DNA sequence: AGTTTGCTCAACCATGCGGTTGAATATAGT
DNA sequence: ACTATATTCAACCGCATGGTTGAGCAAACT
């Protein structure tokens, strides 16, 4: 079931709403990384990057394994799947959009039938 | 090409990171709605709701047609498709995750081969 | 033992966000 | 013309966010 009022989704989408964090996720998609490794590409202090990592962790998007003095992070795909599930609800809209476009291009202004009134108030 | 450092994605995901706005999108998925209609379900001022609508509009998630004194909003699926495209990159992670789980459940601890080391540093 | 390394914590700062209220604007109805 | 309706605008408030710096702490190296 796709929950609507969900603090989980709030945290997930909020975490994704920052390019730095999206970049970190992309990096983690390539394998495990330490906090330092994740921070390295960015022109910000380690502390700042560490906060981003924490945000990702709080959203459940990554897991952290403390190995001695280094913190090893790995991607946790579950929440991304949740976000994807939420978005999937709208999938028919953009596919439909593309379908309509394709149809319009294909028929080139032939038989102008009903202008596709689909689902207003039932 | 799935852009990483994108103010567009920033805006889209940020807009999605709020339950009120997600609710509005769900409502708009059912058909066109005025700002007032969108605001009605929420226990907040109209001005506050109006700001949410503006946020959605700025993210490109909705379009607004001003009809006399009412503003009619409709869903714009493109940006949702972008967000979906961004997430799609990670799809293999959660499907793989589920596959691994399924596999583990199916084989019940048989032939412990390589523990699935996939793509660390090349 | 002493130092360096990896990371967090705490305090601080500027900015932005989500909310409020009250006024402004423009259209619609009488 | 007057009033009611639909919506935005502007100023304000409290709080979270994203960044900084400096200190703190535990593990690793020599």
PDB file of C-alpha atoms (C1' of nucleotides) in Angstrom:
ATOM      1  CA  UNK A   1       0.000   0.000   0.000  1.00  0.00           C
ATOM      2  CA  UNK A   2       1.349   3.389  -0.911  1.00  0.00           C
ATOM      3  CA  UNK A   3       1.089   5.563   2.162  1.00  0.00           C
ATOM      4  CA  UNK A   4       0.374   9.242   1.637  1.00  0.00           C
ATOM      5  CA  UNK A   5       0.999  10.984   4.955  1.00  0.00           C
ATOM      6  CA  UNK A   6       4.241   9.305   5.749  1.00  0.00           C
ATOM      7  CA  UNK A   7       7.164  10.779   7.658  1.00  0.00           C
ATOM      8  CA  UNK A   8       9.213   8.049   5.996  1.00  0.00           C
ATOM      9  CA  UNK A   9       8.515   9.417   2.538  1.00  0.00           C
ATOM     10  CA  UNK A  10       9.074  12.908   3.869  1.00  0.00           C
ATOM     11  CA  UNK A  11      12.560  11.941   4.989  1.00  0.00           C
ATOM     12  CA  UNK A  12      13.346   9.992   1.837  1.00  0.00           C
ATOM     13  CA  UNK A  13      12.285  12.671  -0.608  1.00  0.00           C
ATOM     14  CA  UNK A  14      13.857  15.368   1.493  1.00  0.00           C
ATOM     15  CA  UNK A  15      17.120  13.472   1.496  1.00  0.00           C
ATOM     16  CA  UNK A  16      16.911  13.120  -2.279  1.00  0.00           C
ATOM     17  CA  UNK A  17      16.250  16.832  -2.668  1.00  0.00           C
ATOM     18  CA  UNK A  18      19.913  17.712  -2.377  1.00  0.00           C
ATOM     19  CA  UNK A  19      22.461  17.217  -5.126  1.00  0.00           C
ATOM     20  CA  UNK A  20      25.262  16.432  -2.689  1.00  0.00           C
ATOM     21  CA  UNK A  21      23.319  13.584  -1.168  1.00  0.00           C
ATOM     22  CA  UNK A  22      22.212  12.282  -4.552  1.00  0.00           C
ATOM     23  CA  UNK A  23      25.842  12.280  -5.569  1.00  0.00           C
ATOM     24  CA  UNK A  24      26.746  10.301  -2.484  1.00  0.00           C
ATOM     25  CA  UNK A  25      24.106   7.728  -3.295  1.00  0.00           C
ATOM     26  CA  UNK A  26      25.465   7.401  -6.796  1.00  0.00           C
ATOM     27  CA  UNK A  27      28.885   6.808  -5.359  1.00  0.00           C
ATOM     28  CA  UNK A  28      27.536   4.234  -2.952  1.00  0.00           C
ATOM     29  CA  UNK A  29      25.904   2.465  -5.862  1.00  0.00           C
ATOM     30  CA  UNK A  30      29.425   1.620  -6.976  1.00  0.00           C
ATOM     31  CA  UNK A  31      30.330  -0.006  -3.678  1.00  0.00           C
ATOM     32  CA  UNK A  32      30.915   0.592  -0.003  1.00  0.00           C
ATOM     33  CA  UNK A  33      32.508   3.882   0.928  1.00  0.00           C
ATOM     34  CA  UNK A  34      33.776   5.463   4.104  1.00  0.00           C
ATOM     35  CA  UNK A  35      32.499   8.843   5.235  1.00  0.00           C
ATOM     36  CA  UNK A  36      35.808  10.371   4.251  1.00  0.00           C
ATOM     37  CA  UNK A  37      35.601   8.864   0.784  1.00  0.00           C
ATOM     38  CA  UNK A  38      32.077  10.154   0.386  1.00  0.00           C
ATOM     39  CA  UNK A  39      33.106  13.611   1.536  1.00  0.00           C
ATOM     40  CA  UNK A  40      36.210  13.872  -0.625  1.00  0.00           C
ATOM     41  CA  UNK A  41      34.668  15.101  -3.924  1.00  0.00           C
ATOM     42  CA  UNK A  42      32.905  18.032  -2.305  1.00  0.00           C
ATOM     43  CA  UNK A  43      34.179  21.500  -1.537  1.00  0.00           C
ATOM     44  CA  UNK A  44      32.895  21.480   2.008  1.00  0.00           C
ATOM     45  CA  UNK A  45      34.149  20.567   5.422  1.00  0.00           C
ATOM     46  CA  UNK A  46      34.138  16.967   6.535  1.00  0.00           C
ATOM     47  CA  UNK A  47      31.665  17.881   9.239  1.00  0.00           C
ATOM     48  CA  UNK A  48      29.223  19.193   6.665  1.00  0.00           C
ATOM     49  CA  UNK A  49      29.532  16.069   4.548  1.00  0.00           C
ATOM     50  CA  UNK A  50      29.139  13.991   7.689  1.00  0.00           C
ATOM     51  CA  UNK A  51      25.801  15.697   8.285  1.00  0.00           C
ATOM     52  CA  UNK A  52      24.676  14.747   4.792  1.00  0.00           C
ATOM     53  CA  UNK A  53      25.638  11.160   5.480  1.00  0.00           C
ATOM     54  CA  UNK A  54      23.656  11.294   8.691  1.00  0.00           C
ATOM     55  CA  UNK A  55      20.646  12.631   6.798  1.00  0.00           C
ATOM     56  CA  UNK A  56      20.860   9.758   4.345  1.00  0.00           C
ATOM     57  CA  UNK A  57      21.190   7.348   7.238  1.00  0.00           C
ATOM     58  CA  UNK A  58      18.190   8.810   9.062  1.00  0.00           C
ATOM     59  CA  UNK A  59      16.145   8.433   5.899  1.00  0.00           C
ATOM     60  CA  UNK A  60      17.182   4.775   5.866  1.00  0.00           C
ATOM     61  CA  UNK A  61      18.853   5.188   2.509  1.00  0.00           C
ATOM     62  CA  UNK A  62      22.197   3.958   3.745  1.00  0.00           C
ATOM     63  CA  UNK A  63      23.498   1.778   6.542  1.00  0.00           C
ATOM     64  CA  UNK A  64      26.694   2.387   8.442  1.00  0.00           C
ATOM     65  CA  UNK A  65      29.078  -0.181   9.808  1.00  0.00           C
ATOM     66  CA  UNK A  66      31.620   1.213  12.232  1.00  0.00           C
ATOM     67  CA  UNK A  67      34.911  -0.538  11.623  1.00  0.00           C
ATOM     68  CA  UNK A  68      37.483   0.725  14.006  1.00  0.00           C
ATOM     69  CA  UNK A  69      37.740   4.435  13.444  1.00  0.00           C
ATOM     70  CA  UNK A  70      36.269   4.419   9.960  1.00  0.00           C
ATOM     71  CA  UNK A  71      32.580   4.338   9.207  1.00  0.00           C
ATOM     72  CA  UNK A  72      31.767   2.172   6.236  1.00  0.00           C
ATOM     73  CA  UNK A  73      28.552   3.040   4.415  1.00  0.00           C
ATOM     74  CA  UNK A  74      26.507   0.952   2.081  1.00  0.00           C
ATOM     75  CA  UNK A  75      23.427   1.647   0.052  1.00  0.00           C
ATOM     76  CA  UNK A  76      20.102   0.486   1.429  1.00  0.00           C
ATOM     77  CA  UNK A  77      17.767   0.170  -1.532  1.00  0.00           C
ATOM     78  CA  UNK A  78      14.512  -0.328   0.351  1.00  0.00           C
ATOM     79  CA  UNK A  79      13.561   3.335   0.796  1.00  0.00           C
ATOM     80  CA  UNK A  80      14.390   4.052  -2.819  1.00  0.00           C
ATOM     81  CA  UNK A  81      11.978   1.312  -3.718  1.00  0.00           C
ATOM     82  CA  UNK A  82       9.365   3.027  -1.548  1.00  0.00           C
ATOM     83  CA  UNK A  83       9.890   6.313  -3.338  1.00  0.00           C
ATOM     84  CA  UNK A  84       9.682   4.489  -6.610  1.00  0.00           C
ATOM     85  CA  UNK A  85       6.462   2.823  -5.528  1.00  0.00           C
ATOM     86  CA  UNK A  86       4.990   6.187  -4.676  1.00  0.00           C
ATOM     87  CA  UNK A  87       5.944   7.554  -8.054  1.00  0.00           C
ATOM     88  CA  UNK A  88       4.688   4.454  -9.836  1.00  0.00           C
ATOM     89  CA  UNK A  89       1.153   5.588  -9.095  1.00  0.00           C
ATOM     90  CA  UNK A  90       1.649   8.419 -11.579  1.00  0.00           C
ATOM     91  CA  UNK A  91       3.317   6.292 -14.178  1.00  0.00           C
ATOM     92  CA  UNK A  92       0.161   6.074 -16.237  1.00  0.00           C
ATOM     93  CA  UNK A  93       0.143   9.855 -16.505  1.00  0.00           C
ATOM     94  CA  UNK A  94       3.435  10.254 -18.221  1.00  0.00           C
ATOM     95  CA  UNK A  95       3.123   7.116 -20.317  1.00  0.00           C
ATOM     96  CA  UNK A  96      -0.343   8.297 -21.282  1.00  0.00           C
ATOM     97  CA  UNK A  97       1.168  11.671 -22.036  1.00  0.00           C
ATOM     98  CA  UNK A  98       3.735  10.115 -24.315  1.00  0.00           C
ATOM     99  CA  UNK A  99       1.124   7.856 -25.842  1.00  0.00           C
ATOM    100  CA  UNK A 100      -1.063  10.849 -26.626  1.00  0.00           C
ATOM    101  CA  UNK A 101       1.870  12.667 -28.156  1.00  0.00           C
ATOM    102  CA  UNK A 102       2.806   9.659 -30.199  1.00  0.00           C
ATOM    103  CA  UNK A 103      -0.782   9.239 -31.292  1.00  0.00           C
ATOM    104  CA  UNK A 104      -1.040  12.898 -32.266  1.00  0.00           C
ATOM    105  CA  UNK A 105       2.141  12.633 -34.284  1.00  0.00           C
ATOM    106  CA  UNK A 106       1.025   9.423 -35.921  1.00  0.00           C
ATOM    107  CA  UNK A 107      -2.481  10.468 -36.969  1.00  0.00           C
ATOM    108  CA  UNK A 108      -1.513  14.037 -37.922  1.00  0.00           C
ATOM    109  CA  UNK A 109      -4.851  15.714 -37.230  1.00  0.00           C
ATOM    110  CA  UNK A 110      -7.199  13.032 -38.520  1.00  0.00           C
ATOM    111  CA  UNK A 111     -10.651  12.163 -37.072  1.00  0.00           C
ATOM    112  CA  UNK A 112     -10.994  14.705 -34.207  1.00  0.00           C
ATOM    113  CA  UNK A 113     -12.947  12.552 -31.766  1.00  0.00           C
ATOM    114  CA  UNK A 114     -13.479  13.219 -28.049  1.00  0.00           C
ATOM    115  CA  UNK A 115     -10.554  15.260 -26.694  1.00  0.00           C
ATOM    116  CA  UNK A 116      -9.644  12.553 -24.176  1.00  0.00           C
ATOM    117  CA  UNK A 117     -11.686  13.424 -21.097  1.00  0.00           C
ATOM    118  CA  UNK A 118     -10.537  10.746 -18.743  1.00  0.00           C
ATOM    119  CA  UNK A 119     -11.100  10.885 -15.000  1.00  0.00           C
ATOM    120  CA  UNK A 120     -12.598  14.032 -13.546  1.00  0.00           C
ATOM    121  CA  UNK A 121     -14.874  13.715 -10.560  1.00  0.00           C
ATOM    122  CA  UNK A 122     -16.516  10.292 -10.565  1.00  0.00           C
TER     123      UNK A 122
ATOM    124  CA  UNK B   1      21.029  11.180 -19.593  1.00  0.00           C
ATOM    125  CA  UNK B   2      20.210  11.276 -15.931  1.00  0.00           C
ATOM    126  CA  UNK B   3      21.665  14.502 -14.595  1.00  0.00           C
ATOM    127  CA  UNK B   4      23.120  14.441 -11.123  1.00  0.00           C
ATOM    128  CA  UNK B   5      23.675  18.058 -10.119  1.00  0.00           C
ATOM    129  CA  UNK B   6      20.333  19.365 -11.218  1.00  0.00           C
ATOM    130  CA  UNK B   7      18.387  22.209  -9.656  1.00  0.00           C
ATOM    131  CA  UNK B   8      15.383  20.693 -11.421  1.00  0.00           C
ATOM    132  CA  UNK B   9      15.672  17.470  -9.466  1.00  0.00           C
ATOM    133  CA  UNK B  10      16.352  19.509  -6.347  1.00  0.00           C
ATOM    134  CA  UNK B  11      13.055  21.300  -6.794  1.00  0.00           C
ATOM    135  CA  UNK B  12      11.135  18.184  -7.723  1.00  0.00           C
ATOM    136  CA  UNK B  13      12.323  16.064  -4.825  1.00  0.00           C
ATOM    137  CA  UNK B  14      12.008  18.947  -2.429  1.00  0.00           C
ATOM    138  CA  UNK B  15       8.424  19.466  -3.548  1.00  0.00           C
ATOM    139  CA  UNK B  16       7.730  15.783  -3.034  1.00  0.00           C
ATOM    140  CA  UNK B  17       9.252  15.889   0.436  1.00  0.00           C
ATOM    141  CA  UNK B  18       6.108  17.311   1.983  1.00  0.00           C
ATOM    142  CA  UNK B  19       2.990  15.286   2.702  1.00  0.00           C
ATOM    143  CA  UNK B  20       0.665  18.208   1.987  1.00  0.00           C
ATOM    144  CA  UNK B  21       2.065  18.627  -1.490  1.00  0.00           C
ATOM    145  CA  UNK B  22       2.037  14.900  -2.163  1.00  0.00           C
ATOM    146  CA  UNK B  23      -1.611  14.905  -1.174  1.00  0.00           C
ATOM    147  CA  UNK B  24      -2.308  17.731  -3.571  1.00  0.00           C
ATOM    148  CA  UNK B  25      -0.670  15.807  -6.372  1.00  0.00           C
ATOM    149  CA  UNK B  26      -2.796  12.788  -5.578  1.00  0.00           C
ATOM    150  CA  UNK B  27      -5.859  14.963  -5.753  1.00  0.00           C
ATOM    151  CA  UNK B  28      -4.759  16.435  -9.043  1.00  0.00           C
ATOM    152  CA  UNK B  29      -4.302  12.936 -10.373  1.00  0.00           C
ATOM    153  CA  UNK B  30      -8.100  12.684 -10.172  1.00  0.00           C
ATOM    154  CA  UNK B  31      -8.642  15.758 -12.293  1.00  0.00           C
ATOM    155  CA  UNK B  32      -8.248  19.505 -12.459  1.00  0.00           C
ATOM    156  CA  UNK B  33      -8.652  21.395  -9.216  1.00  0.00           C
ATOM    157  CA  UNK B  34      -8.723  25.036  -8.208  1.00  0.00           C
ATOM    158  CA  UNK B  35      -6.384  26.335  -5.525  1.00  0.00           C
ATOM    159  CA  UNK B  36      -9.304  26.557  -3.158  1.00  0.00           C
ATOM    160  CA  UNK B  37     -10.269  22.961  -3.796  1.00  0.00           C
ATOM    161  CA  UNK B  38      -6.706  21.867  -3.255  1.00  0.00           C
ATOM    162  CA  UNK B  39      -6.517  23.831  -0.016  1.00  0.00           C
ATOM    163  CA  UNK B  40      -9.832  22.656   1.402  1.00  0.00           C
ATOM    164  CA  UNK B  41      -8.767  19.329   2.996  1.00  0.00           C
ATOM    165  CA  UNK B  42      -5.992  20.892   5.049  1.00  0.00           C
ATOM    166  CA  UNK B  43      -6.119  22.573   8.414  1.00  0.00           C
ATOM    167  CA  UNK B  44      -4.133  25.565   7.312  1.00  0.00           C
ATOM    168  CA  UNK B  45      -4.791  28.996   5.890  1.00  0.00           C
ATOM    169  CA  UNK B  46      -5.495  29.434   2.227  1.00  0.00           C
ATOM    170  CA  UNK B  47      -2.349  31.496   1.906  1.00  0.00           C
ATOM    171  CA  UNK B  48      -0.272  28.617   3.254  1.00  0.00           C
ATOM    172  CA  UNK B  49      -1.854  26.162   0.842  1.00  0.00           C
ATOM    173  CA  UNK B  50      -1.351  28.659  -1.944  1.00  0.00           C
ATOM    174  CA  UNK B  51       2.361  28.617  -1.188  1.00  0.00           C
ATOM    175  CA  UNK B  52       2.395  24.850  -1.508  1.00  0.00           C
ATOM    176  CA  UNK B  53       0.700  25.142  -4.865  1.00  0.00           C
ATOM    177  CA  UNK B  54       3.296  27.641  -5.919  1.00  0.00           C
ATOM    178  CA  UNK B  55       6.065  25.282  -4.837  1.00  0.00           C
ATOM    179  CA  UNK B  56       4.566  22.526  -6.948  1.00  0.00           C
ATOM    180  CA  UNK B  57       4.243  24.922  -9.847  1.00  0.00           C
ATOM    181  CA  UNK B  58       7.847  26.097  -9.533  1.00  0.00           C
ATOM    182  CA  UNK B  59       8.978  22.496  -9.574  1.00  0.00           C
ATOM    183  CA  UNK B  60       7.028  22.093 -12.799  1.00  0.00           C
ATOM    184  CA  UNK B  61       4.831  19.428 -11.264  1.00  0.00           C
ATOM    185  CA  UNK B  62       1.638  21.295 -12.014  1.00  0.00           C
ATOM    186  CA  UNK B  63       0.452  23.902 -14.463  1.00  0.00           C
ATOM    187  CA  UNK B  64      -1.965  26.670 -13.679  1.00  0.00           C
ATOM    188  CA  UNK B  65      -4.593  28.149 -15.928  1.00  0.00           C
ATOM    189  CA  UNK B  66      -6.078  31.378 -14.623  1.00  0.00           C
ATOM    190  CA  UNK B  67      -9.756  31.400 -15.440  1.00  0.00           C
ATOM    191  CA  UNK B  68     -11.316  34.575 -14.258  1.00  0.00           C
ATOM    192  CA  UNK B  69     -10.750  34.756 -10.542  1.00  0.00           C
ATOM    193  CA  UNK B  70     -10.090  31.060 -10.046  1.00  0.00           C
ATOM    194  CA  UNK B  71      -6.794  29.327 -10.738  1.00  0.00           C
ATOM    195  CA  UNK B  72      -7.265  25.924 -12.266  1.00  0.00           C
ATOM    196  CA  UNK B  73      -4.418  23.485 -11.693  1.00  0.00           C
ATOM    197  CA  UNK B  74      -3.569  20.343 -13.549  1.00  0.00           C
ATOM    198  CA  UNK B  75      -0.931  17.713 -13.070  1.00  0.00           C
ATOM    199  CA  UNK B  76       2.165  17.934 -15.220  1.00  0.00           C
ATOM    200  CA  UNK B  77       3.648  14.447 -15.314  1.00  0.00           C
ATOM    201  CA  UNK B  78       6.993  15.273 -16.918  1.00  0.00           C
ATOM    202  CA  UNK B  79       8.949  16.071 -13.745  1.00  0.00           C
ATOM    203  CA  UNK B  80       7.567  13.004 -12.040  1.00  0.00           C
ATOM    204  CA  UNK B  81       8.915  11.027 -14.951  1.00  0.00           C
ATOM    205  CA  UNK B  82      12.302  12.698 -14.382  1.00  0.00           C
ATOM    206  CA  UNK B  83      12.281  11.722 -10.730  1.00  0.00           C
ATOM    207  CA  UNK B  84      11.301   8.236 -11.742  1.00  0.00           C
ATOM    208  CA  UNK B  85      14.128   8.131 -14.260  1.00  0.00           C
ATOM    209  CA  UNK B  86      16.572   9.155 -11.577  1.00  0.00           C
ATOM    210  CA  UNK B  87      15.316   6.435  -9.272  1.00  0.00           C
ATOM    211  CA  UNK B  88      15.301   3.873 -12.062  1.00  0.00           C
ATOM    212  CA  UNK B  89      19.082   3.828 -11.932  1.00  0.00           C
ATOM    213  CA  UNK B  90      18.837   2.114  -8.550  1.00  0.00           C
ATOM    214  CA  UNK B  91      16.160  -0.293  -9.576  1.00  0.00           C
ATOM    215  CA  UNK B  92      18.647  -3.086 -10.019  1.00  0.00           C
ATOM    216  CA  UNK B  93      19.617  -2.683  -6.368  1.00  0.00           C
ATOM    217  CA  UNK B  94      16.273  -3.387  -4.888  1.00  0.00           C
ATOM    218  CA  UNK B  95      15.301  -6.011  -7.442  1.00  0.00           C
ATOM    219  CA  UNK B  96      18.684  -7.614  -6.852  1.00  0.00           C
ATOM    220  CA  UNK B  97      18.003  -7.329  -3.155  1.00  0.00           C
ATOM    221  CA  UNK B  98      14.686  -9.079  -3.564  1.00  0.00           C
ATOM    222  CA  UNK B  99      16.222 -11.591  -5.926  1.00  0.00           C
ATOM    223  CA  UNK B 100      18.889 -12.391  -3.371  1.00  0.00           C
ATOM    224  CA  UNK B 101      16.272 -12.763  -0.674  1.00  0.00           C
ATOM    225  CA  UNK B 102      14.176 -14.977  -2.883  1.00  0.00           C
ATOM    226  CA  UNK B 103      17.217 -16.991  -3.813  1.00  0.00           C
ATOM    227  CA  UNK B 104      18.218 -17.368  -0.175  1.00  0.00           C
ATOM    228  CA  UNK B 105      14.721 -18.528   0.720  1.00  0.00           C
ATOM    229  CA  UNK B 106      14.605 -20.905  -2.199  1.00  0.00           C
ATOM    230  CA  UNK B 107      17.965 -22.623  -1.749  1.00  0.00           C
ATOM    231  CA  UNK B 108      17.853 -22.628   2.076  1.00  0.00           C
ATOM    232  CA  UNK B 109      21.575 -22.486   2.693  1.00  0.00           C
ATOM    233  CA  UNK B 110      22.796 -24.791  -0.033  1.00  0.00           C
ATOM    234  CA  UNK B 111      26.081 -24.476  -2.008  1.00  0.00           C
ATOM    235  CA  UNK B 112      27.656 -21.349  -0.405  1.00  0.00           C
ATOM    236  CA  UNK B 113      29.440 -19.990  -3.451  1.00  0.00           C
ATOM    237  CA  UNK B 114      30.879 -16.493  -3.858  1.00  0.00           C
ATOM    238  CA  UNK B 115      29.099 -14.116  -1.458  1.00  0.00           C
ATOM    239  CA  UNK B 116      28.037 -11.849  -4.321  1.00  0.00           C
ATOM    240  CA  UNK B 117      30.810  -9.276  -4.528  1.00  0.00           C
ATOM    241  CA  UNK B 118      29.572  -7.166  -7.381  1.00  0.00           C
ATOM    242  CA  UNK B 119      31.078  -3.827  -8.296  1.00  0.00           C
ATOM    243  CA  UNK B 120      33.523  -2.292  -5.859  1.00  0.00           C
ATOM    244  CA  UNK B 121      36.348  -0.177  -7.180  1.00  0.00           C
ATOM    245  CA  UNK B 122      37.179  -1.241 -10.738  1.00  0.00           C
TER     246      UNK B 122
ATOM    247  C1'  DA C   1      53.852   7.025  24.929  1.00  0.00           C
ATOM    248  C1'  DG C   2      53.012  10.302  21.525  1.00  0.00           C
ATOM    249  C1'  DT C   3      51.089  11.605  17.145  1.00  0.00           C
ATOM    250  C1'  DT C   4      48.298  11.216  13.309  1.00  0.00           C
ATOM    251  C1'  DT C   5      43.961   9.822  11.288  1.00  0.00           C
ATOM    252  C1'  DG C   6      38.804   9.423  10.855  1.00  0.00           C
ATOM    253  C1'  DC C   7      35.000  10.972  12.400  1.00  0.00           C
ATOM    254  C1'  DT C   8      31.498  13.186  15.497  1.00  0.00           C
ATOM    255  C1'  DC C   9      29.881  16.879  18.575  1.00  0.00           C
ATOM    256  C1'  DA C  10      28.724  21.465  19.927  1.00  0.00           C
ATOM    257  C1'  DA C  11      28.143  26.137  19.157  1.00  0.00           C
ATOM    258  C1'  DC C  12      27.298  29.409  15.977  1.00  0.00           C
ATOM    259  C1'  DC C  13      25.564  31.854  11.638  1.00  0.00           C
ATOM    260  C1'  DA C  14      22.791  32.924   7.506  1.00  0.00           C
ATOM    261  C1'  DT C  15      19.215  31.478   4.890  1.00  0.00           C
ATOM    262  C1'  DG C  16      14.995  29.246   3.731  1.00  0.00           C
ATOM    263  C1'  DC C  17      10.733  26.964   4.934  1.00  0.00           C
ATOM    264  C1'  DG C  18       6.157  26.389   6.596  1.00  0.00           C
ATOM    265  C1'  DG C  19       2.988  28.682   8.945  1.00  0.00           C
ATOM    266  C1'  DT C  20       0.228  32.944  10.449  1.00  0.00           C
ATOM    267  C1'  DT C  21      -2.381  37.425   9.739  1.00  0.00           C
ATOM    268  C1'  DG C  22      -4.004  41.504   7.365  1.00  0.00           C
ATOM    269  C1'  DA C  23      -4.248  44.043   3.288  1.00  0.00           C
ATOM    270  C1'  DA C  24      -4.562  44.119  -1.834  1.00  0.00           C
ATOM    271  C1'  DT C  25      -6.413  42.756  -6.308  1.00  0.00           C
ATOM    272  C1'  DA C  26      -9.532  41.293  -9.565  1.00  0.00           C
ATOM    273  C1'  DT C  27     -13.549  38.866 -10.981  1.00  0.00           C
ATOM    274  C1'  DA C  28     -18.549  37.538 -10.247  1.00  0.00           C
ATOM    275  C1'  DG C  29     -22.948  38.126  -8.506  1.00  0.00           C
ATOM    276  C1'  DT C  30     -26.850  41.294  -6.977  1.00  0.00           C
TER     277       DT C  30
ATOM    278  C1'  DA D   1     -22.453  50.683  -7.405  1.00  0.00           C
ATOM    279  C1'  DC D   2     -21.896  47.368  -3.769  1.00  0.00           C
ATOM    280  C1'  DT D   3     -20.643  43.035  -1.999  1.00  0.00           C
ATOM    281  C1'  DA D   4     -18.919  38.604  -1.946  1.00  0.00           C
ATOM    282  C1'  DT D   5     -15.515  35.326  -3.697  1.00  0.00           C
ATOM    283  C1'  DA D   6     -10.914  33.534  -5.135  1.00  0.00           C
ATOM    284  C1'  DT D   7      -6.494  34.248  -4.776  1.00  0.00           C
ATOM    285  C1'  DT D   8      -2.068  36.510  -4.080  1.00  0.00           C
ATOM    286  C1'  DC D   9       1.128  39.658  -1.576  1.00  0.00           C
ATOM    287  C1'  DA D  10       3.774  41.355   2.239  1.00  0.00           C
ATOM    288  C1'  DA D  11       5.358  41.293   6.669  1.00  0.00           C
ATOM    289  C1'  DC D  12       6.286  38.621  10.342  1.00  0.00           C
ATOM    290  C1'  DC D  13       7.447  34.374  13.423  1.00  0.00           C
ATOM    291  C1'  DG D  14       9.648  30.029  14.896  1.00  0.00           C
ATOM    292  C1'  DC D  15      12.290  26.505  13.516  1.00  0.00           C
ATOM    293  C1'  DA D  16      15.021  23.536  10.467  1.00  0.00           C
ATOM    294  C1'  DT D  17      18.725  23.391   7.133  1.00  0.00           C
ATOM    295  C1'  DG D  18      23.302  23.654   5.308  1.00  0.00           C
ATOM    296  C1'  DG D  19      27.332  25.515   6.161  1.00  0.00           C
ATOM    297  C1'  DT D  20      31.404  26.971   9.234  1.00  0.00           C
ATOM    298  C1'  DT D  21      34.993  26.339  13.053  1.00  0.00           C
ATOM    299  C1'  DG D  22      37.149  24.324  17.071  1.00  0.00           C
ATOM    300  C1'  DA D  23      37.254  20.875  20.286  1.00  0.00           C
ATOM    301  C1'  DG D  24      36.793  15.967  21.540  1.00  0.00           C
ATOM    302  C1'  DC D  25      37.503  10.975  21.096  1.00  0.00           C
ATOM    303  C1'  DA D  26      38.786   6.541  19.746  1.00  0.00           C
ATOM    304  C1'  DA D  27      41.649   3.781  16.762  1.00  0.00           C
ATOM    305  C1'  DA D  28      46.078   3.209  14.225  1.00  0.00           C
ATOM    306  C1'  DC D  29      50.840   4.125  13.359  1.00  0.00           C
ATOM    307  C1'  DT D  30      55.631   4.864  14.748  1.00  0.00           C
TER     308       DT D  30
END
